[in-house]
Tab-separated table of C-alpha atoms in Angstrom:
chain	number	residue	atom	x	y	z
A	25	MET	CA	-65.321	76.462	-60.818
A	26	LYS	CA	-61.559	75.047	-61.293
A	27	ARG	CA	-62.717	74.235	-57.101
A	28	LEU	CA	-66.352	72.763	-57.918
A	29	ALA	CA	-65.324	70.300	-60.096
A	30	VAL	CA	-62.357	69.618	-57.662
A	31	ALA	CA	-65.254	69.771	-54.551
A	32	LEU	CA	-67.489	67.329	-57.293
A	33	LEU	CA	-65.020	65.036	-57.717
A	34	LEU	CA	-63.847	64.294	-54.095
A	35	VAL	CA	-68.227	63.906	-53.290
A	36	LEU	CA	-68.002	61.773	-56.073
A	37	ALA	CA	-65.196	59.135	-55.243
A	38	TYR	CA	-66.950	59.694	-51.040
A	39	ALA	CA	-69.927	58.401	-52.790
A	40	GLN	CA	-68.194	55.750	-54.509
A	41	ALA	CA	-65.777	54.365	-51.668
A	42	PRO	CA	-66.154	51.155	-49.851
A	43	TYR	CA	-67.987	50.549	-46.728
A	44	THR	CA	-66.476	48.070	-44.149
A	45	VAL	CA	-68.267	45.308	-42.859
A	46	GLU	CA	-68.038	43.216	-39.360
A	47	GLY	CA	-70.729	41.000	-37.735
A	48	GLY	CA	-71.510	37.897	-36.957
A	49	ALA	CA	-74.374	35.050	-38.096
A	50	ARG	CA	-76.333	33.462	-35.997
A	51	TYR	CA	-78.854	30.395	-36.870
A	52	TRP	CA	-81.378	28.272	-35.510
A	53	GLY	CA	-81.471	24.573	-36.339
A	54	PHE	CA	-84.738	22.871	-35.497
A	55	TYR	CA	-85.754	18.738	-34.477
A	56	PRO	CA	-89.124	17.496	-33.549
A	57	LEU	CA	-88.253	18.569	-29.553
A	58	GLY	CA	-86.770	21.841	-29.316
A	59	SER	CA	-83.898	23.753	-31.035
A	60	TRP	CA	-80.240	24.804	-31.047
A	61	GLU	CA	-78.201	27.709	-32.313
A	62	GLY	CA	-75.010	28.459	-33.418
A	63	ARG	CA	-72.853	31.631	-33.781
A	64	ASN	CA	-69.960	33.023	-35.664
A	65	PRO	CA	-69.035	36.508	-34.993
A	66	THR	CA	-66.263	36.785	-37.921
A	67	ALA	CA	-68.238	38.494	-40.669
A	68	ARG	CA	-65.826	40.513	-42.636
A	69	GLY	CA	-65.815	42.169	-45.797
A	70	GLU	CA	-66.048	45.403	-48.089
A	71	ILE	CA	-69.355	46.308	-49.723
A	72	LEU	CA	-69.939	49.321	-52.560
A	73	TRP	CA	-73.398	50.790	-52.212
A	74	ASP	CA	-74.771	53.192	-54.646
A	75	GLY	CA	-78.346	54.261	-54.766
A	76	GLU	CA	-79.380	49.617	-55.162
A	77	ASN	CA	-76.859	48.683	-56.093
A	78	ALA	CA	-74.484	46.966	-53.726
A	79	SER	CA	-71.056	45.038	-54.616
A	80	GLY	CA	-68.466	43.135	-52.698
A	81	LYS	CA	-68.324	40.687	-50.637
A	82	VAL	CA	-68.730	39.577	-47.004
A	83	CYS	CA	-67.208	35.965	-45.837
A	84	LEU	CA	-67.383	33.968	-42.477
A	85	ASP	CA	-64.842	31.978	-41.288
A	86	GLN	CA	-66.990	28.020	-41.307
A	87	LYS	CA	-64.215	26.907	-38.746
A	88	ALA	CA	-65.962	29.674	-35.900
A	89	TRP	CA	-69.212	28.646	-35.712
A	90	ASP	CA	-69.928	27.669	-32.158
A	91	SER	CA	-72.910	26.197	-31.065
A	92	GLY	CA	-71.845	24.877	-26.818
A	93	ASN	CA	-71.432	21.326	-28.161
A	94	ALA	CA	-68.161	20.876	-29.139
A	95	GLU	CA	-69.427	17.286	-31.516
A	96	ARG	CA	-72.372	18.824	-32.986
A	97	ASP	CA	-69.686	21.590	-33.929
A	98	LYS	CA	-67.544	19.368	-35.551
A	99	LYS	CA	-70.825	17.414	-37.229
A	100	ALA	CA	-71.372	20.713	-38.638
A	101	LEU	CA	-67.905	21.264	-40.186
A	102	GLU	CA	-68.401	17.909	-41.848
A	103	ILE	CA	-71.737	18.518	-43.482
A	104	LEU	CA	-70.668	22.240	-44.356
A	105	ARG	CA	-67.565	20.443	-46.318
A	106	ALA	CA	-65.626	23.670	-44.394
A	107	LYS	CA	-62.345	21.695	-45.421
A	108	GLU	CA	-62.604	22.355	-48.995
A	109	HIS	CA	-65.322	25.634	-48.410
A	110	PRO	CA	-63.527	27.350	-45.583
A	111	GLU	CA	-65.222	30.621	-45.935
A	112	ALA	CA	-69.047	31.146	-46.622
A	113	CYS	CA	-69.137	34.413	-48.270
A	114	PHE	CA	-71.866	36.817	-49.548
A	115	TYR	CA	-72.356	38.700	-52.444
A	116	PRO	CA	-74.544	41.623	-52.662
A	117	LYS	CA	-76.049	42.588	-55.721
A	118	THR	CA	-78.730	45.376	-54.456
A	119	ALA	CA	-79.478	47.175	-51.374
A	120	ARG	CA	-82.797	49.345	-51.404
A	121	TRP	CA	-85.197	50.485	-48.407
A	122	GLU	CA	-88.394	48.934	-49.556
A	123	GLY	CA	-92.026	48.899	-47.489
A	124	GLY	CA	-90.403	49.974	-43.128
A	125	GLY	CA	-87.356	47.856	-43.741
A	126	PHE	CA	-84.013	47.289	-45.884
A	127	VAL	CA	-83.558	44.580	-47.691
A	128	VAL	CA	-80.438	43.421	-49.609
A	129	GLU	CA	-80.083	40.835	-52.210
A	130	GLY	CA	-77.203	39.454	-53.470
A	131	GLU	CA	-75.450	35.623	-53.736
A	132	LEU	CA	-74.526	33.129	-51.153
A	133	ALA	CA	-71.604	31.029	-51.801
A	134	LEU	CA	-72.036	27.922	-49.349
A	135	ALA	CA	-69.891	24.718	-48.955
A	136	GLY	CA	-69.273	24.651	-52.998
A	137	LEU	CA	-72.722	26.179	-54.157
A	138	THR	CA	-73.877	29.412	-54.873
A	139	ARG	CA	-77.655	30.315	-54.474
A	140	PRO	CA	-79.877	33.521	-54.868
A	141	VAL	CA	-80.668	35.011	-51.415
A	142	ARG	CA	-82.390	38.105	-49.481
A	143	ILE	CA	-81.605	39.214	-46.408
A	144	GLU	CA	-84.570	41.514	-44.989
A	145	GLY	CA	-83.980	43.739	-41.710
A	146	GLU	CA	-83.462	46.924	-40.563
A	147	LEU	CA	-80.590	49.481	-41.043
A	148	ARG	CA	-80.121	52.205	-38.318
A	149	GLU	CA	-77.472	55.250	-38.851
A	150	THR	CA	-74.732	55.260	-35.548
A	151	PRO	CA	-71.900	57.603	-34.934
A	152	SER	CA	-69.769	56.115	-36.639
A	153	GLY	CA	-72.232	54.637	-39.588
A	154	TYR	CA	-74.778	52.073	-40.111
A	155	ARG	CA	-75.775	48.871	-38.182
A	156	PHE	CA	-77.177	46.391	-39.991
A	157	GLN	CA	-79.817	43.651	-38.323
A	158	GLY	CA	-81.433	40.920	-40.927
A	159	ARG	CA	-82.570	37.730	-41.796
A	160	PHE	CA	-83.037	35.115	-44.032
A	161	THR	CA	-84.440	31.208	-44.495
A	162	THR	CA	-82.912	28.614	-46.152
A	163	ARG	CA	-82.726	25.048	-45.781
A	164	PHE	CA	-80.006	22.263	-45.807
A	165	SER	CA	-82.001	20.979	-49.132
A	166	THR	CA	-81.182	23.972	-51.399
A	167	TRP	CA	-77.201	23.553	-50.425
A	168	ASN	CA	-76.910	19.476	-51.185
A	169	LEU	CA	-76.648	19.375	-47.306
A	170	GLU	CA	-76.710	16.211	-45.666
A	171	ARG	CA	-79.388	17.055	-42.235
A	172	PRO	CA	-78.078	16.401	-39.208
A	173	ARG	CA	-79.618	13.768	-36.588
A	174	LEU	CA	-79.909	14.472	-33.221
A	175	LEU	CA	-80.367	10.102	-32.274
A	176	PHE	CA	-82.788	8.851	-34.489
A	177	LEU	CA	-84.654	12.387	-34.830
A	178	GLU	CA	-83.846	14.179	-38.087
A	179	VAL	CA	-83.512	18.483	-37.890
A	180	ARG	CA	-85.536	20.097	-40.092
A	181	ASP	CA	-84.751	21.076	-43.671
A	182	GLU	CA	-85.173	24.710	-42.863
A	183	VAL	CA	-82.947	27.242	-40.750
A	184	GLU	CA	-83.086	30.383	-39.738
A	185	VAL	CA	-80.335	32.410	-40.110
A	186	PHE	CA	-80.368	35.773	-38.685
A	187	LEU	CA	-77.076	38.986	-39.380
A	188	GLU	CA	-75.775	42.095	-37.288
A	189	ALA	CA	-72.874	43.992	-38.750
A	190	GLU	CA	-71.501	47.685	-37.869
A	191	VAL	CA	-71.109	48.665	-41.051
A	192	ARG	CA	-68.375	51.718	-41.855
A	193	ARG	CA	-66.654	53.771	-44.542
């Protein structure tokens, strides 16, 4: 009986052990003549996932965004108010299988504001844990951010965000 209790405690402790998250984000901004992509490989954090409940945080270093254009990246840092808010952090609340995919819902803290976010994607088991790929759409206006301009053309309000992460114990 004593061994069973110890084994049960170990299983419960393992089930509630945090997952380490490492990955990156990409975004697409759109203007009337085309689009551009920015990348940020600095996603790091820890999450707890128990059934549908999730907690923890995963953050990006805002200074690490790279669109391949130094002037555009400099302007992006101003728009994101990266000096005052050097990280963007996601705080998961739920994580579950839904339909044929995997959905993570939580709050994103960006540029001094926190808003709910629903990330839809897929979670695949790997030899070392899991691989998550997901996406969500947001808007500059949701975050009270100035929309960039390219010459006289204003960038669309909508921004597509794609996430990739390795999730390990």
